[in-house]
mmCIF file of C-alpha atoms in Angstrom:
data_model
loop_
_atom_site.group_PDB
_atom_site.id
_atom_site.type_symbol
_atom_site.label_atom_id
_atom_site.label_comp_id
_atom_site.label_asym_id
_atom_site.label_seq_id
_atom_site.Cartn_x
_atom_site.Cartn_y
_atom_site.Cartn_z
ATOM 1 C CA MET A 1 0.000 0.000 0.000
ATOM 2 C CA GLU A 2 1.583 3.245 -1.148
ATOM 3 C CA LEU A 3 1.154 6.492 0.748
ATOM 4 C CA GLU A 4 -0.423 8.964 -1.654
ATOM 5 C CA LEU A 5 -0.943 12.191 0.254
ATOM 6 C CA GLU A 6 -1.432 15.283 -1.861
ATOM 7 C CA GLY A 7 -2.573 18.862 -1.505
ATOM 8 C CA ALA A 8 -4.606 19.640 1.587
ATOM 9 C CA ASP A 9 -4.238 16.103 2.987
ATOM 10 C CA LEU A 10 -0.457 16.286 2.787
ATOM 11 C CA LYS A 11 -0.396 19.764 4.324
ATOM 12 C CA ALA A 12 -2.677 18.724 7.212
ATOM 13 C CA VAL A 13 -0.593 15.647 8.057
ATOM 14 C CA LEU A 14 2.674 17.574 7.874
ATOM 15 C CA ASN A 15 1.239 20.334 10.091
ATOM 16 C CA ARG A 16 0.172 17.783 12.699
ATOM 17 C CA LEU A 17 3.585 16.117 12.624
ATOM 18 C CA ARG A 18 5.371 19.471 12.934
ATOM 19 C CA ARG A 19 3.117 20.397 15.855
ATOM 20 C CA ALA A 20 3.955 17.100 17.550
ATOM 21 C CA GLN A 21 7.646 17.653 16.856
ATOM 22 C CA GLY A 22 7.470 21.061 18.537
ATOM 23 C CA GLN A 23 5.561 19.643 21.479
ATOM 24 C CA ILE A 24 8.083 16.822 21.934
ATOM 25 C CA SER A 25 10.925 19.349 21.833
ATOM 26 C CA GLY A 26 9.021 21.281 24.481
ATOM 27 C CA VAL A 27 8.676 18.170 26.639
ATOM 28 C CA ILE A 28 12.416 17.488 26.409
ATOM 29 C CA ARG A 29 13.172 21.073 27.353
ATOM 30 C CA MET A 30 10.705 20.940 30.257
ATOM 31 C CA ILE A 31 12.297 17.764 31.614
ATOM 32 C CA GLU A 32 15.788 19.242 31.282
ATOM 33 C CA GLU A 33 14.610 22.330 33.192
ATOM 34 C CA GLY A 34 13.036 20.219 35.938
ATOM 35 C CA ARG A 35 9.525 21.519 35.285
ATOM 36 C CA ASP A 36 6.435 20.335 37.126
ATOM 37 C CA CYS A 37 5.398 16.740 36.372
ATOM 38 C CA GLU A 38 1.795 17.706 35.606
ATOM 39 C CA ASP A 39 2.907 20.285 33.018
ATOM 40 C CA VAL A 40 5.249 17.773 31.371
ATOM 41 C CA VAL A 41 2.570 15.081 31.163
ATOM 42 C CA THR A 42 0.011 17.567 29.793
ATOM 43 C CA GLN A 43 2.425 18.585 27.030
ATOM 44 C CA LEU A 44 3.308 14.948 26.324
ATOM 45 C CA ALA A 45 -0.392 14.075 26.007
ATOM 46 C CA ALA A 46 -0.837 16.906 23.479
ATOM 47 C CA ALA A 47 2.071 15.552 21.417
ATOM 48 C CA SER A 48 0.591 12.065 21.542
ATOM 49 C CA ARG A 49 -2.780 13.340 20.280
ATOM 50 C CA ALA A 50 -1.099 15.200 17.424
ATOM 51 C CA LEU A 51 0.740 12.022 16.374
ATOM 52 C CA ASP A 52 -2.452 9.960 16.612
ATOM 53 C CA ARG A 53 -4.353 12.450 14.464
ATOM 54 C CA ALA A 54 -1.624 12.382 11.842
ATOM 55 C CA GLY A 55 -1.751 8.581 11.813
ATOM 56 C CA PHE A 56 -5.534 8.521 11.508
ATOM 57 C CA ALA A 57 -5.380 11.010 8.633
ATOM 58 C CA ILE A 58 -2.905 8.776 6.815
ATOM 59 C CA ILE A 59 -5.116 5.728 7.366
ATOM 60 C CA ALA A 60 -8.182 7.661 6.178
ATOM 61 C CA THR A 61 -6.349 8.470 2.954
ATOM 62 C CA GLY A 62 -5.606 4.765 2.517
ATOM 63 C CA LEU A 63 -9.265 3.939 3.070
ATOM 64 C CA GLN A 64 -10.338 6.498 0.488
ATOM 65 C CA LYS A 65 -7.907 5.042 -2.046
ATOM 66 C CA CYS A 66 -9.099 1.515 -1.290
ATOM 67 C CA VAL A 67 -12.762 2.474 -1.752
ATOM 68 C CA ALA A 68 -11.978 4.339 -4.975
ATOM 69 C CA ASP A 69 -10.056 1.331 -6.333
ATOM 70 C CA ILE A 70 -12.924 -1.025 -5.485
ATOM 71 C CA GLU A 71 -15.560 1.259 -7.012
ATOM 72 C CA SER A 72 -13.531 1.696 -10.196
ATOM 73 C CA GLY A 73 -12.951 -2.040 -10.538
ATOM 74 C CA ARG A 74 -9.150 -1.698 -10.245
ATOM 75 C CA THR A 75 -9.167 -4.045 -7.231
ATOM 76 C CA ASN A 76 -10.592 -7.562 -7.083
ATOM 77 C CA ASP A 77 -12.321 -8.958 -3.979
ATOM 78 C CA GLU A 78 -9.226 -10.807 -2.759
ATOM 79 C CA ASP A 79 -7.024 -7.705 -3.015
ATOM 80 C CA ALA A 80 -9.734 -5.575 -1.409
ATOM 81 C CA ASN A 81 -9.982 -7.973 1.547
ATOM 82 C CA ALA A 82 -6.202 -7.968 1.975
ATOM 83 C CA MET A 83 -6.134 -4.170 1.862
ATOM 84 C CA ARG A 84 -8.950 -3.963 4.406
ATOM 85 C CA ALA A 85 -7.068 -6.281 6.758
ATOM 86 C CA ARG A 86 -3.880 -4.216 6.435
ATOM 87 C CA LEU A 87 -5.745 -0.962 7.094
ATOM 88 C CA GLU A 88 -7.524 -2.526 10.060
ATOM 89 C CA ARG A 89 -4.164 -3.559 11.561
ATOM 90 C CA LEU A 90 -2.821 -0.057 11.024
ATOM 91 C CA PHE A 91 -5.894 1.494 12.625
ATOM 92 C CA LEU A 92 -5.658 -0.838 15.622
ATOM 93 C CA SER A 93 -1.974 -0.042 16.043
ATOM 94 C CA LEU A 94 -3.022 3.541 16.840
ATOM 95 C CA ALA A 95 -5.949 2.608 19.067
#
């Protein structure tokens, strides 16, 4: 399964990943500075949500491609079932 993010989808995923990257850098800095545990965990949770949202957006793109391939007849039932199973595993890996 190839990752085919384009346009707005690509921009949204990259923005989420950059946000998470900034939040993780913030967490590292907070730990190095000896900041309050509650503040560190709150920031870490925000980074985790940003990563999850990026992952779900990528999976949603895969689902859209899979549905489009099935509807256009480019994918047979066996391939469609295999793709569904792979996407399900990916989705569950983020759950």
